[in-house]
Short mmCIF file of C-alpha atoms and ligand atoms in Angstrom, two decimals:
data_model
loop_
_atom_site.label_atom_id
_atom_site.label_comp_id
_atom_site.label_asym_id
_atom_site.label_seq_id
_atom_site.Cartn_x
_atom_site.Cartn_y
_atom_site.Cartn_z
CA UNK A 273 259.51 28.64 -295.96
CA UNK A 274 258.61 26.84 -299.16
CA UNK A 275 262.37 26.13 -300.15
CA UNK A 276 261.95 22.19 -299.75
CA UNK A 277 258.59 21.96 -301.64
CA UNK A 278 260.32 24.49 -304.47
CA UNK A 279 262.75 21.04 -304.81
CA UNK A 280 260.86 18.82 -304.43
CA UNK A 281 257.51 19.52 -306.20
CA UNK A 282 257.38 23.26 -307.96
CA UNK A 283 253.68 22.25 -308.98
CA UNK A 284 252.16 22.22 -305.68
CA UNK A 285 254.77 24.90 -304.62
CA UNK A 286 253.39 27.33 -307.34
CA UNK A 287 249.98 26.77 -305.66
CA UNK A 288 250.78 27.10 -302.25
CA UNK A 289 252.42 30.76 -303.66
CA UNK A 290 249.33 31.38 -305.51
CA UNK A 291 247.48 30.58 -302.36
CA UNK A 292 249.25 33.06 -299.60
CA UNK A 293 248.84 35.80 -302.28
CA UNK A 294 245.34 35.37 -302.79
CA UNK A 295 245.10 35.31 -299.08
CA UNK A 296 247.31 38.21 -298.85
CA UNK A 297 245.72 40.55 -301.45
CA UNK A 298 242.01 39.82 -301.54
CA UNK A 299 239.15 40.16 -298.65
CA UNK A 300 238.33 36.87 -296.71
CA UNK A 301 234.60 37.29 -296.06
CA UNK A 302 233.79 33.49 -295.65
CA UNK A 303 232.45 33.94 -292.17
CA UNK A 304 233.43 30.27 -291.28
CA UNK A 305 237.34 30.99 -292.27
CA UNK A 306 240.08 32.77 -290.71
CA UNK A 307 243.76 33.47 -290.31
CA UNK A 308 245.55 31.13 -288.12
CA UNK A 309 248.66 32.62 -285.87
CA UNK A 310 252.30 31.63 -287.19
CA UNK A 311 252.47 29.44 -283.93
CA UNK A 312 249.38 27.17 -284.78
CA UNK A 313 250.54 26.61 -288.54
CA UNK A 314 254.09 25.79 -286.98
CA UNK A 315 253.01 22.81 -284.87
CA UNK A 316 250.37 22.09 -287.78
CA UNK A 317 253.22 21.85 -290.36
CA UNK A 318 255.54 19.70 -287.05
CA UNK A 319 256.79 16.06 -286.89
CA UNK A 320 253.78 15.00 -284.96
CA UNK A 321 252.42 14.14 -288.38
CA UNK A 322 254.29 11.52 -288.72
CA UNK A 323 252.96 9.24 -285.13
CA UNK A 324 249.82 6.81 -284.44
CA UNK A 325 249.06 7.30 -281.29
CA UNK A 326 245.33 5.30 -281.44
CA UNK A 327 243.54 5.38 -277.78
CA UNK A 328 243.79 8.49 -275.53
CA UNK A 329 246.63 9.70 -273.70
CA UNK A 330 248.69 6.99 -271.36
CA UNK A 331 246.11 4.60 -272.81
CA UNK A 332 247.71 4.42 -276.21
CA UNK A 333 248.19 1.11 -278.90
CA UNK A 334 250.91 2.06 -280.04
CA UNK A 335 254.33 3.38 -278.33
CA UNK A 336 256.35 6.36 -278.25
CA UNK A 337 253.86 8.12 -277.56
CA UNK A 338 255.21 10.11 -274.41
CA UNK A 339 255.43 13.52 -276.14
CA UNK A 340 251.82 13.05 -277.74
CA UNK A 341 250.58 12.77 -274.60
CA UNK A 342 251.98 15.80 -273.25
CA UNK A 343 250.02 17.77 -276.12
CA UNK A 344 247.11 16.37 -276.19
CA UNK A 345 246.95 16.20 -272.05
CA UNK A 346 247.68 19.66 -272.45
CA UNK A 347 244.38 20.32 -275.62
CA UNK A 348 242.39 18.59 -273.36
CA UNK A 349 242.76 20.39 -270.11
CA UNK A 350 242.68 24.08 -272.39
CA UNK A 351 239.61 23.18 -273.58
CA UNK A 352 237.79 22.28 -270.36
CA UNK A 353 239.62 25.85 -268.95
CA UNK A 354 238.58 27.52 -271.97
CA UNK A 355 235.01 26.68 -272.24
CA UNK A 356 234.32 25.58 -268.70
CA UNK A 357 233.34 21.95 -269.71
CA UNK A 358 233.68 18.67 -267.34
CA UNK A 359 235.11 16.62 -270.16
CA UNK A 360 236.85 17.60 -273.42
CA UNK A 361 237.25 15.04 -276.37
CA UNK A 362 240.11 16.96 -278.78
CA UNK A 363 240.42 14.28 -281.44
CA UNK A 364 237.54 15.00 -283.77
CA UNK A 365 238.86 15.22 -287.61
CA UNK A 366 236.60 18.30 -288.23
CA UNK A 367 232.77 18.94 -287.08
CA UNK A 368 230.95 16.73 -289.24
CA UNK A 369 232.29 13.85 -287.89
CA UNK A 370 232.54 15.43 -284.21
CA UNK A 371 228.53 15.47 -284.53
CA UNK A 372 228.32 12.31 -285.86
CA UNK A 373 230.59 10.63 -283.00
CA UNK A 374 227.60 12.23 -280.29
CA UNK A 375 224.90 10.82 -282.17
CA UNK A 376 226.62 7.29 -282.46
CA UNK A 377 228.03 7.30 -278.96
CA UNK A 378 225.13 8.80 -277.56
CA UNK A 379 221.62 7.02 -279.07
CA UNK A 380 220.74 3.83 -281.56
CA UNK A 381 220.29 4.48 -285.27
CA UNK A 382 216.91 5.02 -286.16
CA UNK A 383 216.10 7.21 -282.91
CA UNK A 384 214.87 10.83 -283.11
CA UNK A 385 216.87 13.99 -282.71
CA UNK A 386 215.45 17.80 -283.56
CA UNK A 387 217.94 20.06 -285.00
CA UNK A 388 217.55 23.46 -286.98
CA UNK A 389 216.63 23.06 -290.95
CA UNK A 390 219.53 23.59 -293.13
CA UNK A 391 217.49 26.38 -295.76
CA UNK A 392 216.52 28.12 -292.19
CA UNK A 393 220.64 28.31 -291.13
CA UNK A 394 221.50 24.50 -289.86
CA UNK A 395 224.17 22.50 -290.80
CA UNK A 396 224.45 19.38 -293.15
CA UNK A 397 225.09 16.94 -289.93
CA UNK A 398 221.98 18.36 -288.71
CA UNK A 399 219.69 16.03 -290.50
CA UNK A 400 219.54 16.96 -293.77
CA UNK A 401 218.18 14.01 -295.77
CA UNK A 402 221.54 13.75 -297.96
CA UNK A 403 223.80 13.93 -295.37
CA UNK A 404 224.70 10.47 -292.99
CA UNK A 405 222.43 11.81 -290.02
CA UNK A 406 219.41 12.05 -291.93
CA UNK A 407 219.71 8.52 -292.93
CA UNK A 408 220.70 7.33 -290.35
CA UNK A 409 218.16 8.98 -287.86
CA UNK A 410 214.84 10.21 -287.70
CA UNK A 411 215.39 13.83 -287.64
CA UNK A 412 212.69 16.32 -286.82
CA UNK A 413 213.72 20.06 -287.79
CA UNK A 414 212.98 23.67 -286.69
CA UNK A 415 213.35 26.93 -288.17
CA UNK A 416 213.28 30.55 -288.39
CA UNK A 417 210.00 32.49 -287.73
CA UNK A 418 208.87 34.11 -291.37
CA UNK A 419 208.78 37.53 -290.85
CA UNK A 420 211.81 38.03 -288.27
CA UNK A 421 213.97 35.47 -289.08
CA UNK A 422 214.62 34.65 -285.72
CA UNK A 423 214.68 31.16 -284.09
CA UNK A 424 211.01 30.09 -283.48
CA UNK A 425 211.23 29.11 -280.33
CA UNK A 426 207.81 27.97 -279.60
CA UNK A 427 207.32 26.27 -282.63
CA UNK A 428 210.89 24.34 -281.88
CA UNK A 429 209.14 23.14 -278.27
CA UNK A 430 206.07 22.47 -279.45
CA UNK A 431 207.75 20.02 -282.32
CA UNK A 432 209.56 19.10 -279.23
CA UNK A 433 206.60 18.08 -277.34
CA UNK A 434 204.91 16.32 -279.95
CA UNK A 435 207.97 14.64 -281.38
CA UNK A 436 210.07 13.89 -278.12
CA UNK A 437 213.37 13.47 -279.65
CA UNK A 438 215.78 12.07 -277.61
CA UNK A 439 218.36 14.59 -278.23
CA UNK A 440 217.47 18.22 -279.09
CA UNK A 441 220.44 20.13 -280.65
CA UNK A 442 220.90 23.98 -281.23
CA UNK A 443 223.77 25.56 -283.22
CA UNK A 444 223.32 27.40 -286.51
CA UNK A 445 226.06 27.98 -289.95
CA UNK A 446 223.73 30.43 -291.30
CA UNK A 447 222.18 32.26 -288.53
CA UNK A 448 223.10 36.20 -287.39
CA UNK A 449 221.87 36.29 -284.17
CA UNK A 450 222.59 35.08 -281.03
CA UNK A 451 221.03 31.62 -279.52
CA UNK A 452 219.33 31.07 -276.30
CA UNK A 453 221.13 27.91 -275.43
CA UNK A 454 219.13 28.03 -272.25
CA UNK A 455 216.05 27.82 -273.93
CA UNK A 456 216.74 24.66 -275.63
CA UNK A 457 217.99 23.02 -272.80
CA UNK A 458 214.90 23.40 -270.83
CA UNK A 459 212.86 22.23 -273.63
CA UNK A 460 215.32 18.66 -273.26
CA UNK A 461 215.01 18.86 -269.56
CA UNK A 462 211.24 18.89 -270.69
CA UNK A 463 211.09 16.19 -272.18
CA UNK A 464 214.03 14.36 -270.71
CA UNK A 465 216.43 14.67 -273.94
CA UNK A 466 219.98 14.96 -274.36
CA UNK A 467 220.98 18.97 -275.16
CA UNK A 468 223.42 19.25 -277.36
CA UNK A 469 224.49 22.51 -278.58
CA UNK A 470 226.77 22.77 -281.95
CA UNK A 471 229.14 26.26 -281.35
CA UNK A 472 231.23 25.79 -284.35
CA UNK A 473 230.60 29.26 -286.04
CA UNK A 474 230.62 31.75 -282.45
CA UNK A 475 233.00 29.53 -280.37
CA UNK A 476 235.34 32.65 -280.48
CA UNK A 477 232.62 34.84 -279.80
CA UNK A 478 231.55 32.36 -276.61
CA UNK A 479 234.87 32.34 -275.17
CA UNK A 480 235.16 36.25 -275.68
CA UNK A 481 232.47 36.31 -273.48
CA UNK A 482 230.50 38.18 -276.58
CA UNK A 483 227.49 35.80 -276.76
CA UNK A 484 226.43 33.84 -274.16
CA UNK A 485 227.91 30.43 -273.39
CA UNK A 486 225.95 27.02 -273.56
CA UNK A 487 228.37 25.98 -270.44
CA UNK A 488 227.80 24.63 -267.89
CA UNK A 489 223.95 23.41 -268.41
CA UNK A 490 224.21 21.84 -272.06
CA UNK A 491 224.87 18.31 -271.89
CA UNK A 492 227.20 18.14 -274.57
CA UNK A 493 228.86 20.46 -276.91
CA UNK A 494 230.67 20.41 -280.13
CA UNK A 495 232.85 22.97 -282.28
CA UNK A 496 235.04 23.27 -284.81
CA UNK A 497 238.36 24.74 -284.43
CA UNK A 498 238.96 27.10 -286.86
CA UNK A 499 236.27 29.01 -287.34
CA UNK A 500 236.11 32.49 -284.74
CA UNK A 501 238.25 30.28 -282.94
CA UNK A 502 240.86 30.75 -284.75
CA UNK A 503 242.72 27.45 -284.52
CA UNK A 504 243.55 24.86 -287.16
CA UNK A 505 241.05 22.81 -288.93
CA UNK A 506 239.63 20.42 -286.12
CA UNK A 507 236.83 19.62 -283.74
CA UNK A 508 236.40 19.39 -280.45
CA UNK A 509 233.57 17.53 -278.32
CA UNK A 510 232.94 18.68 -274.55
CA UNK A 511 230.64 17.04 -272.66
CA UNK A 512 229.22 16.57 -269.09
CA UNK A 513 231.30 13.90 -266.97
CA UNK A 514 228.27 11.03 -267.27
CA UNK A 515 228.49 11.16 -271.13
CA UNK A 516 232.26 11.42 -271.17
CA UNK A 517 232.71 6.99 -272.06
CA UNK A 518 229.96 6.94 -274.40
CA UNK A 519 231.72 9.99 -276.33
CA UNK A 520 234.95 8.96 -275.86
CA UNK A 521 234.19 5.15 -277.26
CA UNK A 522 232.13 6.16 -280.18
CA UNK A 523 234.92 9.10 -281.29
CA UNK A 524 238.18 6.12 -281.04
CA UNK A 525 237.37 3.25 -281.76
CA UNK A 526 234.16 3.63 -283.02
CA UNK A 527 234.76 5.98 -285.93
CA UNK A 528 238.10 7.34 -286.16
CA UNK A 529 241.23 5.59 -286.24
CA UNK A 530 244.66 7.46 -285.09
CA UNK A 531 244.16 10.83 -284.09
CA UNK A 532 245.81 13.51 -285.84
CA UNK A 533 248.25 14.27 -283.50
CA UNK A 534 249.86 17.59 -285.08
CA UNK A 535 246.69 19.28 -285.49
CA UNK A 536 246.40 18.34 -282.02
CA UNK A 537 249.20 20.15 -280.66
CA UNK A 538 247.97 23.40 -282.81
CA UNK A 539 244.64 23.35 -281.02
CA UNK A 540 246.80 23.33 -277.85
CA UNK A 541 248.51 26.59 -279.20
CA UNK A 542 245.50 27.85 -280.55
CA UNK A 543 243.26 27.47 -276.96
CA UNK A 544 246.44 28.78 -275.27
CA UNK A 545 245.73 32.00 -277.38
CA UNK A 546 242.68 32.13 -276.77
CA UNK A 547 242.47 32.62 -273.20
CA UNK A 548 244.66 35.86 -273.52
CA UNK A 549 243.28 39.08 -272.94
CA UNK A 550 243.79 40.31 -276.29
CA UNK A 551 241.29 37.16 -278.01
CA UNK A 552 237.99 38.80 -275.39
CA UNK A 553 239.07 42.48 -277.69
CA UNK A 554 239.32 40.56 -280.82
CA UNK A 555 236.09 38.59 -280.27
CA UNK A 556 234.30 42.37 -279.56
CA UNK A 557 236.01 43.56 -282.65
CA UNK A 558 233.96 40.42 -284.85
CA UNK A 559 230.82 41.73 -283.84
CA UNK A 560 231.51 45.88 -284.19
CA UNK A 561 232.90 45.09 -287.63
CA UNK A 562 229.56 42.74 -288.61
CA UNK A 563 227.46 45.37 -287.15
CA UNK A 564 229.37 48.22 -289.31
CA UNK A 565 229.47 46.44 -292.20
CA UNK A 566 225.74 45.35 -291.96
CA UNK A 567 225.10 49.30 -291.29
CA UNK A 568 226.93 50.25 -294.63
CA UNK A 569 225.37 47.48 -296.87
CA UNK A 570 221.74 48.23 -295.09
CA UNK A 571 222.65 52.24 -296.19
CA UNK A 572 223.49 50.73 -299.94
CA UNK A 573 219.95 49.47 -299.81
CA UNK A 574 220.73 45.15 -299.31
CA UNK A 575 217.92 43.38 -298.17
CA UNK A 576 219.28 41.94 -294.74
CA UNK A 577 217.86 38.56 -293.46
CA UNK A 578 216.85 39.27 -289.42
CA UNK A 579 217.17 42.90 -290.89
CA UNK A 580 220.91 42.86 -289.36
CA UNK A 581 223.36 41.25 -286.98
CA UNK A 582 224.55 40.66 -283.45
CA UNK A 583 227.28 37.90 -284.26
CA UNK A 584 230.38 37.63 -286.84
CA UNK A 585 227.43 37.20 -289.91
CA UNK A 586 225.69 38.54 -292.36
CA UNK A 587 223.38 36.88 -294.26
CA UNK A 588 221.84 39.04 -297.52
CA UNK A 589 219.08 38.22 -299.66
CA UNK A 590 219.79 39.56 -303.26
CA UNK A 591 216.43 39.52 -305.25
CA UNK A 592 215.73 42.90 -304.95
CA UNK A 593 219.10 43.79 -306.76
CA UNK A 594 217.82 41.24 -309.18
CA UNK A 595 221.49 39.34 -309.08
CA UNK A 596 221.36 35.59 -307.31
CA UNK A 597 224.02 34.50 -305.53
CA UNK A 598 225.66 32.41 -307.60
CA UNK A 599 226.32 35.38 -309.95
CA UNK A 600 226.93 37.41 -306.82
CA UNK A 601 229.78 35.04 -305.70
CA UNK A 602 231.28 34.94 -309.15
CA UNK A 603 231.14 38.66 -309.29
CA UNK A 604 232.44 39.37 -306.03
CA UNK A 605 235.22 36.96 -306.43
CA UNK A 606 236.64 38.89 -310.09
CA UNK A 607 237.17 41.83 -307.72
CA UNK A 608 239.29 39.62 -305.25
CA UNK A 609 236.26 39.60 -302.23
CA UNK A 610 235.51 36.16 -301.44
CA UNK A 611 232.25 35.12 -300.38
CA UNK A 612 229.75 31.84 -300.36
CA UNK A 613 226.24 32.09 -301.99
CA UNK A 614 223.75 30.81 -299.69
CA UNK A 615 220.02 29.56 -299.55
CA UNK A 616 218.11 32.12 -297.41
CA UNK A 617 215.25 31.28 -295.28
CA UNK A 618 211.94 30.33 -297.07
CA UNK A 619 214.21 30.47 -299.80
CA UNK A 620 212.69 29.75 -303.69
CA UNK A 621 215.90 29.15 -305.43
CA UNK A 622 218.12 26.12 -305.37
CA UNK A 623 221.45 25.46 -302.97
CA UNK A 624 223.53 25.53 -306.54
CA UNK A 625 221.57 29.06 -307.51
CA UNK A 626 220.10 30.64 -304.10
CA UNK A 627 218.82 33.58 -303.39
CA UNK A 628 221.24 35.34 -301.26
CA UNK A 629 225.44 35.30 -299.92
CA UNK A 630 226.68 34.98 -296.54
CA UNK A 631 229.54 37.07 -295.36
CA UNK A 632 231.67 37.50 -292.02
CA UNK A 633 234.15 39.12 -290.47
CA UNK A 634 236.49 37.05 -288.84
CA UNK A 635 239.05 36.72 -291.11
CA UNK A 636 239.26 40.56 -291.60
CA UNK A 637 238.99 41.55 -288.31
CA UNK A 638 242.48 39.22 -287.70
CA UNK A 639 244.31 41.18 -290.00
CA UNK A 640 243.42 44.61 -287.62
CA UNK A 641 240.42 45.98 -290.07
CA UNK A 642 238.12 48.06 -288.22
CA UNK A 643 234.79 49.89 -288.57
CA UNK A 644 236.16 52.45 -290.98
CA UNK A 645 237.40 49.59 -293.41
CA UNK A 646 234.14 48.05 -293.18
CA UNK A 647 232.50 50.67 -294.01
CA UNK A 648 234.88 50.38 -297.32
CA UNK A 649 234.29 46.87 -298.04
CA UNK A 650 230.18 47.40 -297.66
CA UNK A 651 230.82 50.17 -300.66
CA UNK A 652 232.72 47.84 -302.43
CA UNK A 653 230.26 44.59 -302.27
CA UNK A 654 227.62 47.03 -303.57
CA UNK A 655 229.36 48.84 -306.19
CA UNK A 656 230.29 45.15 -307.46
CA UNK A 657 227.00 44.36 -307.21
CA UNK A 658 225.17 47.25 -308.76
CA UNK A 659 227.43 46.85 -311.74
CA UNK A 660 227.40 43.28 -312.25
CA UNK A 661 229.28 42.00 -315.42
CA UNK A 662 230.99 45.10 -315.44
CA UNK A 663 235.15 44.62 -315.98
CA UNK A 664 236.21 47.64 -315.51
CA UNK A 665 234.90 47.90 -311.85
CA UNK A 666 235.75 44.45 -311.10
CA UNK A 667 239.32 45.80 -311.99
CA UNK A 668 239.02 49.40 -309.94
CA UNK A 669 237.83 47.23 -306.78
CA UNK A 670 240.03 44.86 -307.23
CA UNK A 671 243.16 47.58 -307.11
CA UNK A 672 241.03 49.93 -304.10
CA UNK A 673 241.22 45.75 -302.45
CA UNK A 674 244.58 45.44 -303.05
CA UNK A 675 245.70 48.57 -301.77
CA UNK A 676 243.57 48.23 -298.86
CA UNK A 677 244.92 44.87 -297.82
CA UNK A 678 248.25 46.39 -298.38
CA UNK A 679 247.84 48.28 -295.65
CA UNK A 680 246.98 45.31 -293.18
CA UNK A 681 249.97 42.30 -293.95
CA UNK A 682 249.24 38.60 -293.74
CA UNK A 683 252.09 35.68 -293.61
CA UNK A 684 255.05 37.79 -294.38
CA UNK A 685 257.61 35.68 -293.00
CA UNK A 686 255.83 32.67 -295.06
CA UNK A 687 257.86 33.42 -298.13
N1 DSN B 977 231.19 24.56 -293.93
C1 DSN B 977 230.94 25.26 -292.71
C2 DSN B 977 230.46 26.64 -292.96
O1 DSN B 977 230.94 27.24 -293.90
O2 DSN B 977 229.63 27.16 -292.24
C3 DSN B 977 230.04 24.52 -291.81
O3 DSN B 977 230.54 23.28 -291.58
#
């Protein structure tokens, strides 16, 4: 598989090796990554790199584009299947600038949107003052309630009320519990605002019919691709027919130029695999493995934010094992357990040094893990833990890891 890159450049082949065997033999708990089939990273790594095709399909600028039209015709119409949606937009680079496009195509700079705080569980292109929307619009923000951790509700439509933002958006990166998209859209219908609902993190879950959809009553709504959807790295926007120019316009030409017309065809692949029987079982699995593992580290004594979960995350707050996340991250990562440190809710730390990690179960649950090895992996995250600093259980984990993962192959056939 790597033969030609071997030749050609033994530098970047060594890290692509080094790469597949970290994915291989360590524990993928990033709960916004996962482990695409070997049919999406075949038409990822295809010739359809190599076309422009700027405009939409048999609306192109350039030619040649009959076979990119045939893939992306067939993205598009997958995705409206899929989710249920009117219209589906399939040429967003990633989510950032899917979210982006909606706000462009949809309102003038300067105008007001609500979306969820970033330290309660948003997302950067949810208005956080360093990130493009929050200088470019006047974002108003809502967050978790201080003792559950849940989505405050009431305070989001009474901010609502007194703020009337023209578009009110839901969606969470940080957040273990499932969203009442419905409640947010009658707060917009309130207040005559645009919903928009941002799925990237429990698309899967949404199509597995695990968590209830935002379709059909959200106006518009954006995901990533390869998070619990398991596709390649990409967005996708969806929207009601009456929005579908504005969207359209804003995503080509006003802020991306060609679309990237391979990772195209993998979304294709990857919705096609989606609507098989066997993704509804996988998406189920996500959540029993979450719930498991939240069970074991709960047991272990972890300080749970929301006290658990009911979607593919876990979000733990570390100060009462006196260990902050960064250190937690680092420690984890010696015994071959990847994780992100991440700012919990009301959180006193900084984003570089928070309080608390996030971990999911995607990734784990693709490679056939179950409750039982979940229950392993909580033991393992807390014996790393309670022994922080300490090499030689870094190094027993680290083998107990390996010989787990062993056990479950990834990428054989991408020697
Ligand atoms: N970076 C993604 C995540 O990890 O949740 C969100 O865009």
């Amino acid at each position: 598989m790597l033969k030609y890159v071997e030749q050609v450049d033994p530098e970047i082949a060594a890290s692509l090796r080094g790469e597949i065997e970290r994915q291989r033999f360590g524990l993928e708990l990033i709960p916004s990554e996962n482990f695409v089939s070997p049919a999406v990273l075949q038409a990822l790594g295809s010739v359809m790199t190599n076309k422009y095709s700027e405009g939409y399909p048999h609306k192109r600028y350039y030619g040649g584009n009959k076979y990119i039209d045939m893939a992306e015709d067939l993205a598009i119409e997958r995705a409206k299947k899929l989710f249920g949606a009117e219209h589906a937009n399939v040429q967003p680079y990633s989510g950032s600038p899917a979210n982006i496009a909606v706000y462009t195509g949809l309102l003038e700079l300067g105008d007001t949107i609500m979306g969820m705080n970033l330290a309660h569980g948003g997302h950067l292109t949810h208005g956080h003052p360093v990130n493009f929307s929050g200088k470019a619009y006047n974002f108003v923000q809502y967050g978790v309630d201080s003792k559950t951790h849940r989505i405050d509700y009431d305070q989001m439509r009474q901010i609502a009320l007194k703020e009337r933002p023209k578009l009110i958006l839901s969606g969470a990166t940080a957040y273990p519990r499932e969203i009442d998209f419905h409640a947010f859209h009658e707060v917009a219908q309130e207040i005559e605002a645009v919903s928009m609902a941002d799925i990237a993190h429990i698309a899967g879950l949404i199509v597995g019919d695990v968590h209830r959809s935002p379709f059909p009553f959200t106006d518009v709504v954006t995901t990533t691709t390869h998070k619990t959807l398991r596709g390649p790295r990409g967005a996708v926007i969806m929207c009601k027919e009456r929005f579908a120019k504005d969207i359209d316009r804003a995503v080509f030409p006003g802020l991306q130029g060609g679309p990237h017309d391979h990772v195209n065809a993998a979304k294709a692949v990857a919705f096609k695999e989606a609507m098989q029987p066997s993704f509804k079982e996988y998406a189920v699995q996500i959540v029993n493995n979450a719930v498991a593992l939240a069970e074991e580290l709960l047991a272990q004594g972890f300080d749970l934010i929301s006290g658990g979960t009911d979607n593919h995350l876990i979000l733990i707050d570390l100060t009462n094992k006196g260990v902050t996340g960064k250190k937690a991250e680092a420690a984890l990562d010696e015994a071959h357990i990847t994780c992100n440190k991440n700012m919990v809710p009301f959180d006193k730390r900084t984003p570089f040094n928070p309080s608390g990690i996030r971990i999911g179960t995607p990734a784990l649950t693709t490679r056939g893990m179950k409750e039982a090895e979940m229950k392993l992996v909580g033991g393992w995250i807390a014996e790393v833990i309670h022994n922080v600093d300490d090499e030689t259980v870094y190094q027993k984990v680290r083998d107990e890891v390996r010989a787990l993962c062993e056990q479950f192959p990834l990428y054989m056939e991408q020697e």
